[in-house]
PDB file of C-alpha atoms in Angstrom:
ATOM      1  CA  UNK A   1      99.826 116.433  95.269  1.00  0.00           C
ATOM      2  CA  UNK A   2      98.493 115.622  91.798  1.00  0.00           C
ATOM      3  CA  UNK A   3      98.290 119.221  90.536  1.00  0.00           C
ATOM      4  CA  UNK A   4      95.739 120.394  93.152  1.00  0.00           C
ATOM      5  CA  UNK A   5      95.490 123.860  91.613  1.00  0.00           C
ATOM      6  CA  UNK A   6      95.573 123.063  87.893  1.00  0.00           C
ATOM      7  CA  UNK A   7      93.086 120.171  87.887  1.00  0.00           C
ATOM      8  CA  UNK A   8      90.664 121.939  90.223  1.00  0.00           C
ATOM      9  CA  UNK A   9      90.787 125.246  88.327  1.00  0.00           C
ATOM     10  CA  UNK A  10      90.567 123.549  84.939  1.00  0.00           C
ATOM     11  CA  UNK A  11      87.260 121.917  85.782  1.00  0.00           C
ATOM     12  CA  UNK A  12      85.814 124.948  87.567  1.00  0.00           C
ATOM     13  CA  UNK A  13      86.719 127.520  84.926  1.00  0.00           C
ATOM     14  CA  UNK A  14      85.633 125.310  82.014  1.00  0.00           C
ATOM     15  CA  UNK A  15      82.192 124.957  83.580  1.00  0.00           C
ATOM     16  CA  UNK A  16      81.986 128.699  84.258  1.00  0.00           C
ATOM     17  CA  UNK A  17      82.995 129.606  80.706  1.00  0.00           C
ATOM     18  CA  UNK A  18      80.270 127.282  79.406  1.00  0.00           C
ATOM     19  CA  UNK A  19      77.693 129.321  81.324  1.00  0.00           C
ATOM     20  CA  UNK A  20      77.143 127.167  84.396  1.00  0.00           C
ATOM     21  CA  UNK A  21      76.949 127.957  88.069  1.00  0.00           C
ATOM     22  CA  UNK A  22      79.480 125.772  89.882  1.00  0.00           C
ATOM     23  CA  UNK A  23      79.511 123.984  93.224  1.00  0.00           C
ATOM     24  CA  UNK A  24      83.213 123.248  93.650  1.00  0.00           C
ATOM     25  CA  UNK A  25      84.056 120.399  96.042  1.00  0.00           C
ATOM     26  CA  UNK A  26      87.864 119.964  96.242  1.00  0.00           C
ATOM     27  CA  UNK A  27      89.717 116.905  97.466  1.00  0.00           C
ATOM     28  CA  UNK A  28      89.662 117.072 101.264  1.00  0.00           C
ATOM     29  CA  UNK A  29      93.482 116.905 101.294  1.00  0.00           C
ATOM     30  CA  UNK A  30      93.786 120.155  99.296  1.00  0.00           C
ATOM     31  CA  UNK A  31      91.051 122.386 100.689  1.00  0.00           C
ATOM     32  CA  UNK A  32      93.369 125.325 101.450  1.00  0.00           C
ATOM     33  CA  UNK A  33      94.614 125.559  97.850  1.00  0.00           C
ATOM     34  CA  UNK A  34      91.046 125.347  96.556  1.00  0.00           C
ATOM     35  CA  UNK A  35      89.880 128.047  98.974  1.00  0.00           C
ATOM     36  CA  UNK A  36      92.584 130.443  97.817  1.00  0.00           C
ATOM     37  CA  UNK A  37      91.839 129.661  94.158  1.00  0.00           C
ATOM     38  CA  UNK A  38      88.126 130.386  94.652  1.00  0.00           C
ATOM     39  CA  UNK A  39      88.948 133.643  96.406  1.00  0.00           C
ATOM     40  CA  UNK A  40      91.141 134.685  93.472  1.00  0.00           C
ATOM     41  CA  UNK A  41      88.356 133.920  90.993  1.00  0.00           C
ATOM     42  CA  UNK A  42      85.873 135.965  92.981  1.00  0.00           C
ATOM     43  CA  UNK A  43      88.348 138.849  93.308  1.00  0.00           C
ATOM     44  CA  UNK A  44      88.720 138.688  89.524  1.00  0.00           C
ATOM     45  CA  UNK A  45      84.980 139.219  89.111  1.00  0.00           C
ATOM     46  CA  UNK A  46      83.302 135.815  89.221  1.00  0.00           C
ATOM     47  CA  UNK A  47      80.088 136.410  91.207  1.00  0.00           C
ATOM     48  CA  UNK A  48      79.745 134.655  94.537  1.00  0.00           C
ATOM     49  CA  UNK A  49      76.293 133.355  93.608  1.00  0.00           C
ATOM     50  CA  UNK A  50      77.834 131.659  90.538  1.00  0.00           C
ATOM     51  CA  UNK A  51      80.842 129.993  92.192  1.00  0.00           C
ATOM     52  CA  UNK A  52      80.368 128.197  95.510  1.00  0.00           C
ATOM     53  CA  UNK A  53      83.138 126.367  97.386  1.00  0.00           C
ATOM     54  CA  UNK A  54      82.041 123.312  99.382  1.00  0.00           C
ATOM     55  CA  UNK A  55      85.069 121.732 101.115  1.00  0.00           C
ATOM     56  CA  UNK A  56      84.723 118.514 103.058  1.00  0.00           C
ATOM     57  CA  UNK A  57      85.096 114.766 102.844  1.00  0.00           C
ATOM     58  CA  UNK A  58      83.359 112.286 100.543  1.00  0.00           C
ATOM     59  CA  UNK A  59      80.011 112.757 102.277  1.00  0.00           C
ATOM     60  CA  UNK A  60      79.785 116.262 100.828  1.00  0.00           C
ATOM     61  CA  UNK A  61      80.405 114.956  97.329  1.00  0.00           C
ATOM     62  CA  UNK A  62      77.864 112.176  97.791  1.00  0.00           C
ATOM     63  CA  UNK A  63      75.157 114.673  98.800  1.00  0.00           C
ATOM     64  CA  UNK A  64      75.921 116.829  95.774  1.00  0.00           C
ATOM     65  CA  UNK A  65      75.821 113.965  93.281  1.00  0.00           C
ATOM     66  CA  UNK A  66      72.513 112.752  94.670  1.00  0.00           C
ATOM     67  CA  UNK A  67      70.841 116.178  94.417  1.00  0.00           C
ATOM     68  CA  UNK A  68      68.374 116.469  91.537  1.00  0.00           C
ATOM     69  CA  UNK A  69      69.395 120.099  90.931  1.00  0.00           C
ATOM     70  CA  UNK A  70      72.901 119.062  89.847  1.00  0.00           C
ATOM     71  CA  UNK A  71      72.928 118.863  86.042  1.00  0.00           C
ATOM     72  CA  UNK A  72      76.505 117.714  85.474  1.00  0.00           C
ATOM     73  CA  UNK A  73      79.524 116.323  87.337  1.00  0.00           C
ATOM     74  CA  UNK A  74      83.250 116.691  86.602  1.00  0.00           C
ATOM     75  CA  UNK A  75      85.402 114.474  88.815  1.00  0.00           C
ATOM     76  CA  UNK A  76      89.078 113.656  89.287  1.00  0.00           C
ATOM     77  CA  UNK A  77      90.021 110.855  91.672  1.00  0.00           C
ATOM     78  CA  UNK A  78      89.886 107.127  92.194  1.00  0.00           C
ATOM     79  CA  UNK A  79      88.094 104.802  89.810  1.00  0.00           C
ATOM     80  CA  UNK A  80      86.100 103.356  92.724  1.00  0.00           C
ATOM     81  CA  UNK A  81      84.648 106.785  93.513  1.00  0.00           C
ATOM     82  CA  UNK A  82      83.941 107.407  89.833  1.00  0.00           C
ATOM     83  CA  UNK A  83      81.981 104.134  89.645  1.00  0.00           C
ATOM     84  CA  UNK A  84      80.004 105.179  92.733  1.00  0.00           C
ATOM     85  CA  UNK A  85      79.176 108.570  91.181  1.00  0.00           C
ATOM     86  CA  UNK A  86      78.146 106.882  87.942  1.00  0.00           C
ATOM     87  CA  UNK A  87      75.785 104.511  89.758  1.00  0.00           C
ATOM     88  CA  UNK A  88      74.218 107.369  91.726  1.00  0.00           C
ATOM     89  CA  UNK A  89      73.637 109.472  88.620  1.00  0.00           C
ATOM     90  CA  UNK A  90      72.237 106.488  86.695  1.00  0.00           C
ATOM     91  CA  UNK A  91      69.705 105.842  89.459  1.00  0.00           C
ATOM     92  CA  UNK A  92      68.319 109.383  89.298  1.00  0.00           C
ATOM     93  CA  UNK A  93      65.036 109.947  87.484  1.00  0.00           C
ATOM     94  CA  UNK A  94      64.928 112.457  84.663  1.00  0.00           C
ATOM     95  CA  UNK A  95      67.423 113.451  81.969  1.00  0.00           C
ATOM     96  CA  UNK A  96      70.784 111.701  81.729  1.00  0.00           C
ATOM     97  CA  UNK A  97      73.361 113.640  83.771  1.00  0.00           C
ATOM     98  CA  UNK A  98      76.757 114.077  82.061  1.00  0.00           C
ATOM     99  CA  UNK A  99      79.751 112.729  83.997  1.00  0.00           C
ATOM    100  CA  UNK A 100      83.338 113.630  83.152  1.00  0.00           C
ATOM    101  CA  UNK A 101      85.596 111.324  85.163  1.00  0.00           C
ATOM    102  CA  UNK A 102      89.390 111.462  85.167  1.00  0.00           C
ATOM    103  CA  UNK A 103      90.542 108.462  87.189  1.00  0.00           C
ATOM    104  CA  UNK A 104      93.738 106.606  88.008  1.00  0.00           C
ATOM    105  CA  UNK A 105      95.946 104.788  85.565  1.00  0.00           C
ATOM    106  CA  UNK A 106      98.866 102.381  85.413  1.00  0.00           C
ATOM    107  CA  UNK A 107     101.309 104.369  83.276  1.00  0.00           C
ATOM    108  CA  UNK A 108     103.972 102.263  81.571  1.00  0.00           C
ATOM    109  CA  UNK A 109     107.387 103.057  80.126  1.00  0.00           C
ATOM    110  CA  UNK A 110     109.328 100.900  77.685  1.00  0.00           C
ATOM    111  CA  UNK A 111     113.143 100.832  77.475  1.00  0.00           C
ATOM    112  CA  UNK A 112     114.610  98.700  74.682  1.00  0.00           C
ATOM    113  CA  UNK A 113     118.228  98.095  73.760  1.00  0.00           C
ATOM    114  CA  UNK A 114     118.370 101.180  71.503  1.00  0.00           C
ATOM    115  CA  UNK A 115     117.555 103.605  74.317  1.00  0.00           C
ATOM    116  CA  UNK A 116     120.154 105.934  75.802  1.00  0.00           C
ATOM    117  CA  UNK A 117     120.288 104.568  79.365  1.00  0.00           C
ATOM    118  CA  UNK A 118     121.242 107.872  81.008  1.00  0.00           C
ATOM    119  CA  UNK A 119     118.190 109.541  79.501  1.00  0.00           C
ATOM    120  CA  UNK A 120     115.910 106.617  80.371  1.00  0.00           C
ATOM    121  CA  UNK A 121     117.046 106.655  84.003  1.00  0.00           C
ATOM    122  CA  UNK A 122     116.746 110.437  84.289  1.00  0.00           C
ATOM    123  CA  UNK A 123     113.167 110.324  83.036  1.00  0.00           C
ATOM    124  CA  UNK A 124     112.194 107.267  85.101  1.00  0.00           C
ATOM    125  CA  UNK A 125     113.505 108.858  88.306  1.00  0.00           C
ATOM    126  CA  UNK A 126     111.713 112.143  87.591  1.00  0.00           C
ATOM    127  CA  UNK A 127     108.407 110.530  86.634  1.00  0.00           C
ATOM    128  CA  UNK A 128     108.295 107.852  89.348  1.00  0.00           C
ATOM    129  CA  UNK A 129     109.662 109.664  92.373  1.00  0.00           C
ATOM    130  CA  UNK A 130     109.229 113.431  91.986  1.00  0.00           C
ATOM    131  CA  UNK A 131     106.189 114.667  93.941  1.00  0.00           C
ATOM    132  CA  UNK A 132     106.718 111.394  95.853  1.00  0.00           C
ATOM    133  CA  UNK A 133     104.915 109.643  93.005  1.00  0.00           C
ATOM    134  CA  UNK A 134     101.665 111.460  93.821  1.00  0.00           C
ATOM    135  CA  UNK A 135     100.721 112.327  90.250  1.00  0.00           C
ATOM    136  CA  UNK A 136      98.239 110.625  87.945  1.00  0.00           C
ATOM    137  CA  UNK A 137     100.869 110.964  85.196  1.00  0.00           C
ATOM    138  CA  UNK A 138     103.633 109.222  87.188  1.00  0.00           C
ATOM    139  CA  UNK A 139     105.479 106.220  85.764  1.00  0.00           C
ATOM    140  CA  UNK A 140     104.190 103.087  87.515  1.00  0.00           C
ATOM    141  CA  UNK A 141     105.537 100.173  85.429  1.00  0.00           C
ATOM    142  CA  UNK A 142     108.855 100.037  83.567  1.00  0.00           C
ATOM    143  CA  UNK A 143     109.366  97.402  80.877  1.00  0.00           C
ATOM    144  CA  UNK A 144     113.075  96.780  80.222  1.00  0.00           C
ATOM    145  CA  UNK A 145     114.507  94.675  77.385  1.00  0.00           C
ATOM    146  CA  UNK A 146     116.362  91.761  78.943  1.00  0.00           C
ATOM    147  CA  UNK A 147     119.573  92.501  76.999  1.00  0.00           C
ATOM    148  CA  UNK A 148     120.094  95.791  78.849  1.00  0.00           C
ATOM    149  CA  UNK A 149     118.177  95.123  82.068  1.00  0.00           C
ATOM    150  CA  UNK A 150     121.130  94.460  84.384  1.00  0.00           C
ATOM    151  CA  UNK A 151     122.977  97.620  83.365  1.00  0.00           C
ATOM    152  CA  UNK A 152     119.834  99.739  83.438  1.00  0.00           C
ATOM    153  CA  UNK A 153     118.700  98.522  86.856  1.00  0.00           C
ATOM    154  CA  UNK A 154     122.184  99.056  88.300  1.00  0.00           C
ATOM    155  CA  UNK A 155     122.031 102.645  87.043  1.00  0.00           C
ATOM    156  CA  UNK A 156     118.506 103.043  88.420  1.00  0.00           C
ATOM    157  CA  UNK A 157     119.586 101.927  91.900  1.00  0.00           C
ATOM    158  CA  UNK A 158     122.598 104.227  91.778  1.00  0.00           C
ATOM    159  CA  UNK A 159     120.452 107.180  90.759  1.00  0.00           C
ATOM    160  CA  UNK A 160     118.035 106.419  93.593  1.00  0.00           C
ATOM    161  CA  UNK A 161     120.915 106.517  96.075  1.00  0.00           C
ATOM    162  CA  UNK A 162     121.564 110.122  95.031  1.00  0.00           C
ATOM    163  CA  UNK A 163     118.036 111.236  95.930  1.00  0.00           C
ATOM    164  CA  UNK A 164     117.566 113.438  98.981  1.00  0.00           C
ATOM    165  CA  UNK A 165     114.417 112.923 101.063  1.00  0.00           C
ATOM    166  CA  UNK A 166     113.264 115.738 103.291  1.00  0.00           C
ATOM    167  CA  UNK A 167     111.501 119.078 103.595  1.00  0.00           C
ATOM    168  CA  UNK A 168     110.256 120.097 100.130  1.00  0.00           C
ATOM    169  CA  UNK A 169     110.764 123.776 100.976  1.00  0.00           C
ATOM    170  CA  UNK A 170     114.513 123.124 100.670  1.00  0.00           C
ATOM    171  CA  UNK A 171     115.957 123.250  97.159  1.00  0.00           C
ATOM    172  CA  UNK A 172     118.245 120.315  97.977  1.00  0.00           C
ATOM    173  CA  UNK A 173     115.242 118.008  98.503  1.00  0.00           C
ATOM    174  CA  UNK A 174     114.301 115.639  95.690  1.00  0.00           C
ATOM    175  CA  UNK A 175     111.471 113.687  97.360  1.00  0.00           C
ATOM    176  CA  UNK A 176     109.087 115.075  99.948  1.00  0.00           C
ATOM    177  CA  UNK A 177     106.454 113.371 102.096  1.00  0.00           C
ATOM    178  CA  UNK A 178     103.224 111.825 100.876  1.00  0.00           C
ATOM    179  CA  UNK A 179      99.985 113.686 101.543  1.00  0.00           C
ATOM    180  CA  UNK A 180      98.972 112.204 104.908  1.00  0.00           C
ATOM    181  CA  UNK A 181      99.415 109.339 107.351  1.00  0.00           C
ATOM    182  CA  UNK A 182      96.744 107.173 105.716  1.00  0.00           C
ATOM    183  CA  UNK A 183      98.546 107.382 102.370  1.00  0.00           C
ATOM    184  CA  UNK A 184     101.882 106.628 104.028  1.00  0.00           C
ATOM    185  CA  UNK A 185     100.551 103.501 105.714  1.00  0.00           C
ATOM    186  CA  UNK A 186      98.773 102.236 102.598  1.00  0.00           C
ATOM    187  CA  UNK A 187     101.781 102.697 100.304  1.00  0.00           C
ATOM    188  CA  UNK A 188     104.248 101.188 102.773  1.00  0.00           C
ATOM    189  CA  UNK A 189     101.925  98.211 103.333  1.00  0.00           C
ATOM    190  CA  UNK A 190     102.011  97.567  99.577  1.00  0.00           C
ATOM    191  CA  UNK A 191     105.828  97.687  99.605  1.00  0.00           C
ATOM    192  CA  UNK A 192     106.008  95.458 102.691  1.00  0.00           C
ATOM    193  CA  UNK A 193     103.821  92.870 100.955  1.00  0.00           C
ATOM    194  CA  UNK A 194     106.214  92.853  97.986  1.00  0.00           C
ATOM    195  CA  UNK A 195     109.126  92.483 100.426  1.00  0.00           C
ATOM    196  CA  UNK A 196     107.479  89.485 102.092  1.00  0.00           C
ATOM    197  CA  UNK A 197     106.991  87.899  98.664  1.00  0.00           C
ATOM    198  CA  UNK A 198     110.651  88.446  97.740  1.00  0.00           C
ATOM    199  CA  UNK A 199     109.805  91.011  95.049  1.00  0.00           C
ATOM    200  CA  UNK A 200     111.245  94.159  96.617  1.00  0.00           C
ATOM    201  CA  UNK A 201     114.391  95.050  94.669  1.00  0.00           C
ATOM    202  CA  UNK A 202     115.285  98.276  96.467  1.00  0.00           C
ATOM    203  CA  UNK A 203     113.842 100.832  98.866  1.00  0.00           C
ATOM    204  CA  UNK A 204     115.487 103.955 100.236  1.00  0.00           C
ATOM    205  CA  UNK A 205     115.262 104.626 103.972  1.00  0.00           C
ATOM    206  CA  UNK A 206     112.664 107.231 104.907  1.00  0.00           C
ATOM    207  CA  UNK A 207     113.116 110.096 107.384  1.00  0.00           C
ATOM    208  CA  UNK A 208     111.721 109.281 110.808  1.00  0.00           C
ATOM    209  CA  UNK A 209     109.723 112.520 111.086  1.00  0.00           C
ATOM    210  CA  UNK A 210     106.880 113.166 108.679  1.00  0.00           C
ATOM    211  CA  UNK A 211     104.745 111.074 106.359  1.00  0.00           C
ATOM    212  CA  UNK A 212     107.556 109.724 104.203  1.00  0.00           C
ATOM    213  CA  UNK A 213     107.762 106.592 102.090  1.00  0.00           C
ATOM    214  CA  UNK A 214     111.184 105.685 100.771  1.00  0.00           C
ATOM    215  CA  UNK A 215     111.196 105.366  96.952  1.00  0.00           C
ATOM    216  CA  UNK A 216     110.894 101.679  96.099  1.00  0.00           C
ATOM    217  CA  UNK A 217     111.373  99.362  93.124  1.00  0.00           C
ATOM    218  CA  UNK A 218     109.478  96.079  93.011  1.00  0.00           C
ATOM    219  CA  UNK A 219     109.511  93.235  90.516  1.00  0.00           C
ATOM    220  CA  UNK A 220     106.355  92.069  88.733  1.00  0.00           C
ATOM    221  CA  UNK A 221     105.716  89.347  86.171  1.00  0.00           C
ATOM    222  CA  UNK A 222     103.420  91.510  84.056  1.00  0.00           C
ATOM    223  CA  UNK A 223     101.273  94.609  84.184  1.00  0.00           C
ATOM    224  CA  UNK A 224      98.341  92.409  85.200  1.00  0.00           C
ATOM    225  CA  UNK A 225     100.145  91.906  88.538  1.00  0.00           C
ATOM    226  CA  UNK A 226      99.672  95.625  89.270  1.00  0.00           C
ATOM    227  CA  UNK A 227      96.061  95.403  90.392  1.00  0.00           C
ATOM    228  CA  UNK A 228      95.737  99.003  91.533  1.00  0.00           C
ATOM    229  CA  UNK A 229      97.352 102.380  91.138  1.00  0.00           C
ATOM    230  CA  UNK A 230      99.691 102.869  94.086  1.00  0.00           C
ATOM    231  CA  UNK A 231      99.724 106.640  94.526  1.00  0.00           C
ATOM    232  CA  UNK A 232     103.257 106.990  95.809  1.00  0.00           C
ATOM    233  CA  UNK A 233     106.973 106.558  95.012  1.00  0.00           C
ATOM    234  CA  UNK A 234     106.774 102.903  93.932  1.00  0.00           C
ATOM    235  CA  UNK A 235     108.031 101.677  90.548  1.00  0.00           C
ATOM    236  CA  UNK A 236     107.312  98.173  89.261  1.00  0.00           C
ATOM    237  CA  UNK A 237     109.811  96.720  86.765  1.00  0.00           C
ATOM    238  CA  UNK A 238     109.736  93.688  84.516  1.00  0.00           C
ATOM    239  CA  UNK A 239     112.063  92.259  81.893  1.00  0.00           C
ATOM    240  CA  UNK A 240     111.034  91.433  78.337  1.00  0.00           C
ATOM    241  CA  UNK A 241     112.938  89.352  75.801  1.00  0.00           C
ATOM    242  CA  UNK A 242     112.274  91.744  72.927  1.00  0.00           C
ATOM    243  CA  UNK A 243     110.012  94.595  71.923  1.00  0.00           C
ATOM    244  CA  UNK A 244     107.103  92.384  70.867  1.00  0.00           C
ATOM    245  CA  UNK A 245     107.267  90.540  74.176  1.00  0.00           C
TER     246      UNK A 245
END
């Protein structure tokens, strides 16, 4: 789920190398991975009084950000939370507190008439639907030149039909569940809204057991129609007349 080891460790170790003591508050969904990572660092020699692990929900993070003893914040997560952190830090008296914020994005791909369609589909499937779309680097919007759109979308739907949804421990599985029930309901509600508006082009059926969302393709008129990052296996597509368009 969005590189829960690499992103967490990157921020923690960078701060340690720069000579700081670190209060590490992981995403509440990935506390077990963070706990094991902190244990490994301490076994490797990082002193316990230098690295502290503080798991919990957003209330823990809010208390940390508001504490005058915190001299810097590195954050990965939603843009709404980043704005909240920024406002809290700005309201504190004293020196300006550095904030490093890595937030969500609407990542776009462009396929024009010169592209090799097999390669474009392979990469779109991998980027949009692997990890059930739960990566900040996942493809969210696919621009397709109108000349090749029908062929490309037919290939996309066919490739989706070959995907296997199930237990990610099994090598045969292509798409696993999303992180929790709240994510499942939010993502599916977004897809259902597109369905009600006649913009759902395809969705695979999801297994009945577990927090699954079937990979979905929806139609949009432009990237401005994608008002938020949907952190799941949902790909928006739109047709363009030519590259400039």
